[in-house]
Tab-separated table of C-alpha atoms and ligand atoms in Angstrom:
chain	number	residue	atom	x	y	z
A	1455	MET	CA	27.880	-0.101	9.698
A	1456	GLN	CA	25.651	-2.046	8.275
A	1457	ARG	CA	23.089	0.922	8.160
A	1458	GLU	CA	24.733	3.611	6.498
A	1459	ALA	CA	26.226	0.741	3.954
A	1460	THR	CA	22.332	0.715	2.890
A	1461	ALA	CA	21.888	3.996	2.839
A	1462	ALA	CA	24.882	4.549	0.565
A	1463	ARG	CA	23.392	2.015	-1.465
A	1464	LEU	CA	20.274	3.057	-2.013
A	1465	LEU	CA	21.090	6.835	-2.078
A	1466	LYS	CA	23.009	5.889	-5.615
A	1467	ILE	CA	20.162	3.979	-6.854
A	1468	SER	CA	17.998	6.615	-5.818
A	1469	ALA	CA	20.225	9.028	-7.937
A	1470	ALA	CA	20.080	6.923	-11.122
A	1471	ASN	CA	17.006	5.879	-11.316
A	1472	SER	CA	13.499	7.918	-10.111
A	1473	TYR	CA	11.052	9.658	-12.158
A	1474	ASP	CA	9.545	12.768	-12.491
A	1475	PRO	CA	5.781	12.032	-12.997
A	1476	GLY	CA	5.528	15.738	-14.577
A	1477	VAL	CA	6.988	14.659	-17.279
A	1478	ASP	CA	7.547	11.378	-17.417
A	1479	ILE	CA	4.122	9.936	-17.827
A	1480	ASP	CA	2.000	11.494	-20.867
A	1481	TRP	CA	-1.000	12.449	-18.923
A	1482	ASP	CA	-2.792	14.283	-21.865
A	1483	ALA	CA	-3.208	10.649	-23.600
A	1484	PRO	CA	-7.086	9.694	-23.638
A	1485	LEU	CA	-8.198	5.906	-21.767
A	1486	ASP	CA	-9.360	3.506	-23.873
A	1487	GLY	CA	-12.505	3.250	-23.200
A	1488	GLY	CA	-12.377	-0.814	-23.992
A	1489	ARG	CA	-9.670	-1.382	-21.528
A	1490	MET	CA	-9.920	-2.335	-17.795
A	1491	TYR	CA	-8.073	-0.818	-15.198
A	1492	ALA	CA	-6.855	-3.852	-12.943
A	1493	PRO	CA	-6.257	-7.682	-13.892
A	1494	GLU	CA	-10.773	-9.218	-13.846
A	1495	HIS	CA	-9.225	-11.766	-11.226
A	1496	ARG	CA	-8.013	-9.481	-8.689
A	1497	LEU	CA	-11.437	-7.463	-8.232
A	1498	SER	CA	-13.462	-7.455	-5.464
A	1499	LEU	CA	-16.360	-9.310	-6.515
A	1500	HIS	CA	-14.995	-11.554	-9.120
A	1501	GLY	CA	-16.335	-15.090	-9.071
A	1502	THR	CA	-19.519	-13.671	-6.948
A	1503	PRO	CA	-23.062	-13.777	-8.323
A	1504	LEU	CA	-22.683	-9.670	-8.042
A	1505	TRP	CA	-19.957	-9.808	-10.651
A	1506	ASP	CA	-21.874	-12.408	-12.798
A	1507	GLY	CA	-24.966	-9.886	-12.940
A	1508	LEU	CA	-22.075	-6.532	-14.478
A	1509	THR	CA	-22.224	-6.197	-18.028
A	1510	PRO	CA	-18.611	-5.990	-19.692
A	1511	GLU	CA	-18.953	-1.995	-19.410
A	1512	GLN	CA	-19.977	-1.824	-15.449
A	1513	ARG	CA	-16.950	-4.838	-15.207
A	1514	ILE	CA	-14.771	-2.166	-16.687
A	1515	GLU	CA	-15.968	0.737	-14.477
A	1516	LEU	CA	-15.692	-1.230	-11.287
A	1517	SER	CA	-12.002	-2.438	-12.323
A	1518	LYS	CA	-11.756	1.629	-12.112
A	1519	HIS	CA	-13.649	2.897	-9.243
A	1520	GLU	CA	-11.754	0.045	-6.943
A	1521	VAL	CA	-8.026	1.238	-8.304
A	1522	ALA	CA	-8.506	4.495	-8.019
A	1523	SER	CA	-9.980	3.471	-4.033
A	1524	ILE	CA	-6.419	1.597	-3.873
A	1525	ALA	CA	-5.154	4.954	-4.993
A	1526	SER	CA	-6.578	7.448	-2.845
A	1527	VAL	CA	-6.002	5.232	0.382
A	1528	GLY	CA	-2.387	5.053	-1.089
A	1529	ILE	CA	-1.866	8.275	-0.575
A	1530	TRP	CA	-3.103	8.552	2.731
A	1531	PHE	CA	-0.206	5.957	3.457
A	1532	GLU	CA	1.850	8.165	1.649
A	1533	LEU	CA	1.576	10.835	4.068
A	1534	LEU	CA	1.432	8.892	7.166
A	1535	LEU	CA	4.964	7.656	6.067
A	1536	MET	CA	5.969	10.483	5.284
A	1537	ARG	CA	5.139	12.350	8.402
A	1538	MET	CA	6.581	9.096	10.888
A	1539	LEU	CA	9.376	9.202	8.649
A	1540	LEU	CA	10.229	12.936	9.452
A	1541	ARG	CA	9.359	12.332	13.198
A	1542	HIS	CA	11.858	9.351	13.146
A	1543	ILE	CA	14.685	11.726	11.418
A	1544	THR	CA	14.212	14.730	13.403
A	1545	ASP	CA	16.681	14.419	15.883
A	1546	GLN	CA	19.423	12.620	14.200
A	1547	ASP	CA	22.302	13.411	12.199
A	1548	PRO	CA	21.667	15.467	9.037
A	1549	ARG	CA	25.235	14.183	7.866
A	1550	SER	CA	24.628	10.065	7.886
A	1551	GLY	CA	22.957	8.508	5.104
A	1552	HIS	CA	20.612	7.203	6.814
A	1553	VAL	CA	18.946	10.804	7.682
A	1554	GLN	CA	19.883	11.432	4.037
A	1555	TYR	CA	17.861	8.328	2.265
A	1556	ALA	CA	14.958	9.168	4.383
A	1557	LEU	CA	14.610	12.256	3.184
A	1558	THR	CA	14.862	10.977	-0.193
A	1559	GLU	CA	12.715	8.592	0.374
A	1560	ILE	CA	9.980	11.042	1.472
A	1561	GLY	CA	10.640	13.057	-1.670
A	1562	ASP	CA	9.785	9.921	-3.572
A	1563	GLU	CA	6.247	9.530	-1.612
A	1564	CYS	CA	5.640	13.469	-2.288
A	1565	ARG	CA	5.922	12.525	-6.343
A	1566	HIS	CA	4.134	9.592	-5.690
A	1567	SER	CA	0.976	11.078	-4.283
A	1568	ILE	CA	1.022	13.879	-6.939
A	1569	MET	CA	0.459	10.780	-9.152
A	1570	PHE	CA	-1.679	9.085	-7.911
A	1571	GLY	CA	-3.672	12.414	-7.550
A	1572	ARG	CA	-3.516	13.239	-10.904
A	1573	MET	CA	-4.330	9.749	-11.855
A	1574	ILE	CA	-7.829	9.696	-9.840
A	1575	GLU	CA	-8.074	13.247	-11.527
A	1576	ALA	CA	-7.903	11.581	-14.784
A	1577	PHE	CA	-9.697	8.779	-14.399
A	1578	GLY	CA	-13.170	11.421	-13.558
A	1579	ALA	CA	-13.530	8.979	-10.330
A	1580	PRO	CA	-13.994	10.394	-6.631
A	1581	ALA	CA	-10.602	10.546	-4.136
A	1582	TYR	CA	-12.402	7.827	-1.631
A	1583	ARG	CA	-11.461	8.062	2.374
A	1584	PRO	CA	-10.212	5.630	4.470
A	1585	HIS	CA	-13.178	5.349	7.248
A	1586	ALA	CA	-13.075	7.860	10.606
A	1587	VAL	CA	-11.662	4.935	13.034
A	1588	ASP	CA	-8.675	4.319	10.770
A	1589	ARG	CA	-8.245	8.268	9.889
A	1590	ALA	CA	-8.280	8.402	13.478
A	1591	LEU	CA	-6.154	5.593	13.935
A	1592	GLY	CA	-3.831	7.244	11.435
A	1593	ARG	CA	-3.784	10.850	13.480
A	1594	TYR	CA	-2.529	8.648	16.302
A	1595	LEU	CA	0.507	6.769	15.004
A	1596	GLY	CA	1.553	10.086	12.733
A	1597	ALA	CA	1.853	11.630	16.227
A	1598	THR	CA	3.420	8.800	18.179
A	1599	ALA	CA	4.923	5.535	16.088
A	1600	GLY	CA	8.654	4.371	17.224
A	1601	GLY	CA	10.708	2.677	14.560
A	1602	VAL	CA	9.423	-1.010	14.613
A	1603	GLN	CA	5.811	0.686	14.313
A	1604	ILE	CA	7.168	3.201	11.550
A	1605	PHE	CA	8.760	0.519	9.308
A	1606	ALA	CA	6.081	-2.652	10.023
A	1607	ALA	CA	3.015	-0.012	9.037
A	1608	ALA	CA	4.910	0.917	6.284
A	1609	LEU	CA	5.965	-2.624	5.167
A	1610	ILE	CA	2.867	-4.152	4.930
A	1611	ALA	CA	1.167	-0.921	2.672
A	1612	GLU	CA	4.271	-0.832	0.475
A	1613	GLU	CA	4.384	-4.779	-0.162
A	1614	ILE	CA	0.413	-5.282	-0.774
A	1615	LEU	CA	0.410	-2.382	-3.411
A	1616	ASP	CA	3.877	-3.450	-4.614
A	1617	ALA	CA	2.510	-7.404	-5.136
A	1618	LEU	CA	-0.615	-5.271	-7.246
A	1619	GLN	CA	1.512	-3.456	-9.291
A	1620	ARG	CA	3.947	-5.663	-10.444
A	1621	GLU	CA	1.340	-7.705	-11.626
A	1622	ALA	CA	-0.468	-4.615	-13.059
A	1623	MET	CA	2.313	-3.111	-14.395
A	1624	ALA	CA	3.176	-6.542	-16.711
A	1625	ASP	CA	-0.370	-7.081	-18.101
A	1626	ASP	CA	-0.518	-5.550	-21.915
A	1627	SER	CA	-3.786	-5.630	-21.484
A	1628	LEU	CA	-4.723	-3.006	-18.915
A	1629	GLN	CA	-5.037	0.765	-19.439
A	1630	PRO	CA	-1.810	1.844	-20.140
A	1631	LEU	CA	-1.795	4.810	-17.779
A	1632	VAL	CA	-2.579	2.667	-15.023
A	1633	ARG	CA	0.665	0.220	-16.053
A	1634	MET	CA	2.819	3.159	-16.185
A	1635	VAL	CA	2.048	4.568	-13.177
A	1636	SER	CA	2.257	0.995	-11.957
A	1637	ARG	CA	5.843	0.701	-12.934
A	1638	ILE	CA	7.225	3.954	-11.984
A	1639	HIS	CA	5.354	2.733	-8.199
A	1640	VAL	CA	7.064	-0.562	-8.248
A	1641	VAL	CA	10.752	0.712	-9.544
A	1642	GLU	CA	10.830	3.017	-6.436
A	1643	GLU	CA	9.350	1.193	-4.065
A	1644	ALA	CA	11.853	-1.232	-4.378
A	1645	ARG	CA	14.325	0.569	-2.234
A	1646	HIS	CA	11.699	1.523	0.171
A	1647	ILE	CA	10.916	-1.966	0.984
A	1648	ARG	CA	14.725	-2.368	1.111
A	1649	PHE	CA	14.858	-0.121	3.679
A	1650	ALA	CA	11.588	-0.907	5.514
A	1651	ARG	CA	12.585	-4.552	5.995
A	1652	GLU	CA	16.559	-3.783	7.259
A	1653	GLU	CA	15.647	-1.183	9.443
A	1654	LEU	CA	12.824	-2.892	11.025
A	1655	ALA	CA	15.311	-5.880	11.937
A	1656	ARG	CA	17.209	-3.592	13.599
A	1657	GLN	CA	14.419	-1.786	15.389
A	1658	VAL	CA	13.067	-5.122	16.834
A	1659	ALA	CA	16.546	-6.375	17.975
A	1660	ARG	CA	16.586	-3.566	20.202
A	1661	ALA	CA	13.414	-3.044	20.948
A	1662	GLY	CA	12.371	-4.341	24.857
A	1663	LYS	CA	9.692	-7.000	25.385
A	1664	PRO	CA	6.636	-4.236	26.275
A	1665	MET	CA	7.834	-2.472	23.075
A	1666	LEU	CA	6.995	-5.706	21.218
A	1667	TRP	CA	3.745	-5.932	22.943
A	1668	TYR	CA	2.364	-3.344	22.314
A	1669	SER	CA	3.966	-3.164	18.640
A	1670	GLN	CA	1.964	-6.652	17.815
A	1671	VAL	CA	-1.118	-4.848	19.018
A	1672	MET	CA	-0.279	-1.711	16.886
A	1673	VAL	CA	1.041	-3.265	13.744
A	1674	GLY	CA	-1.937	-5.664	13.976
A	1675	ARG	CA	-4.373	-2.807	13.891
A	1676	ALA	CA	-2.312	-1.572	10.450
A	1677	ALA	CA	-2.750	-4.860	8.595
A	1678	TYR	CA	-6.391	-4.838	9.462
A	1679	THR	CA	-6.314	-0.789	8.638
A	1680	VAL	CA	-4.697	-1.653	5.392
A	1681	THR	CA	-6.816	-4.023	3.857
A	1682	ARG	CA	-10.478	-3.710	4.965
A	1683	SER	CA	-9.443	0.499	3.346
A	1684	LEU	CA	-7.971	-0.995	-0.103
A	1685	ILE	CA	-11.264	-0.715	-1.324
A	1686	HIS	CA	-13.932	1.770	-0.399
A	1687	PRO	CA	-17.514	0.399	-0.229
A	1688	ASP	CA	-18.811	3.980	-2.394
A	1689	ALA	CA	-16.419	2.237	-5.069
A	1690	TYR	CA	-19.622	-0.329	-5.608
A	1691	ARG	CA	-21.517	2.524	-6.311
A	1692	SER	CA	-20.298	3.539	-9.792
A	1693	VAL	CA	-21.931	0.751	-10.924
A	1694	GLY	CA	-25.216	0.723	-9.204
A	1695	LEU	CA	-24.690	-1.928	-6.506
A	1696	ASP	CA	-25.638	-1.641	-2.510
A	1697	PRO	CA	-22.364	-0.581	-1.394
A	1698	GLN	CA	-22.670	-2.477	1.867
A	1699	ALA	CA	-24.094	-5.490	0.408
A	1700	ALA	CA	-21.151	-5.857	-2.197
A	1701	ARG	CA	-18.831	-4.875	0.730
A	1702	ALA	CA	-20.106	-7.904	2.656
A	1703	ALA	CA	-20.089	-10.143	-0.913
A	1704	ALA	CA	-16.354	-9.243	-1.162
A	1705	TRP	CA	-15.336	-10.068	2.043
A	1706	ARG	CA	-16.832	-13.592	1.898
A	1707	ASN	CA	-15.527	-14.042	-1.406
A	1708	PRO	CA	-12.635	-16.293	-1.292
A	1709	GLY	CA	-11.243	-15.266	-4.282
A	1710	PHE	CA	-10.130	-11.470	-3.088
A	1711	ARG	CA	-9.667	-13.367	-0.010
A	1712	GLU	CA	-7.108	-15.175	-1.723
A	1713	THR	CA	-5.776	-12.676	-3.551
A	1714	LEU	CA	-5.121	-10.659	0.111
A	1715	ARG	CA	-3.111	-13.554	1.271
A	1716	TRP	CA	-1.276	-13.524	-2.298
A	1717	ALA	CA	-0.367	-9.914	-1.777
A	1718	GLY	CA	0.700	-10.105	1.299
A	1719	GLU	CA	2.418	-13.219	1.898
A	1720	ARG	CA	6.174	-12.011	1.957
A	1721	VAL	CA	5.440	-9.013	4.378
A	1722	THR	CA	3.316	-11.552	6.338
A	1723	THR	CA	6.046	-13.913	6.622
A	1724	TYR	CA	8.627	-11.549	7.365
A	1725	LEU	CA	6.796	-9.309	10.054
A	1726	ASP	CA	5.930	-13.714	11.446
A	1727	GLU	CA	9.887	-14.185	11.364
A	1728	LEU	CA	10.539	-11.267	13.378
A	1729	GLY	CA	8.012	-12.148	16.027
A	1730	LEU	CA	5.612	-9.210	15.466
A	1731	VAL	CA	2.433	-11.829	14.283
A	1732	ARG	CA	2.358	-12.619	17.426
A	1733	GLY	CA	-0.447	-12.901	20.710
A	1734	PRO	CA	-4.112	-11.564	20.790
A	1735	ALA	CA	-3.169	-9.226	17.464
A	1736	ARG	CA	-3.228	-12.650	15.442
A	1737	ALA	CA	-7.616	-11.919	15.252
A	1738	LEU	CA	-6.448	-9.058	13.459
A	1739	TRP	CA	-4.096	-10.320	10.902
A	1740	ARG	CA	-7.129	-13.262	10.532
A	1741	ALA	CA	-9.910	-10.505	10.081
A	1742	SER	CA	-7.637	-8.907	8.027
A	1743	ALA	CA	-7.915	-11.698	5.857
A	1744	LEU	CA	-3.936	-11.724	5.788
A	1745	ILE	CA	-3.714	-15.047	7.727
A	1746	PRO	CA	-5.981	-18.258	6.972
A	1747	ASP	CA	-8.740	-18.469	9.304
B	949	FE2	FE1	5.230	5.506	-2.772
B	950	FE2	FE1	7.116	3.698	-0.480
């Protein structure tokens, strides 16, 4: 069976190549005050008049808070994914590779959330929380999501973070801590993405029409939550900008919208091929900046 063959392969890769951020990261190394935390051109205000008004030090500070915000939301996504995966496997056979790999992935996510938490702590930045409406949606999905919604929502969050982190890990001008955290996450997420892509295709093939319609709406709303939650408005406060005005400027910024479209291109194309980016929910995809207006 394809499903078990994939699980066996992913279990083998996980055993050979997993990190323990508690020992693999030097948490005592000081941060470098002169280095950016993310590539400048990926920051939400880059290219706007607000950006032009910031000093080099403020730009570094803002990059720190944008990365802290993305990591905070990353933890929230991971906690939700762990809940959904636990529900997904609860009634399945624990002797199967599929269940054992899902448990392995939950273990990976557990370590990732600790790693992101420690990174935010090392930054001396706040943990930025998603909006109350998104948190309510998360609780709803955590309690109800079926296969199509679980693996589509997981893929959206994982692939968008993956694109940003692949670039960060390769950029030797950035903070070494951010590069190492990105590298660990990219290595371990590659197998999560493989798992979710294959399982999603199976779940879609099995789903009836009403489930697909419902999933189009839920998955579109999940895409909207992912991109709209990435940069918390309070991150702008760190450099003295008005949170709501700066957020509005970021969402009008063609550079930021292009970054989101670029980061989401692979997953949006895949979900579209599976028929999940259709119907009235396309408006949510447009509002998320993952497909053009
Ligand atoms: Fe993760
Ligand atoms: Fe993951």
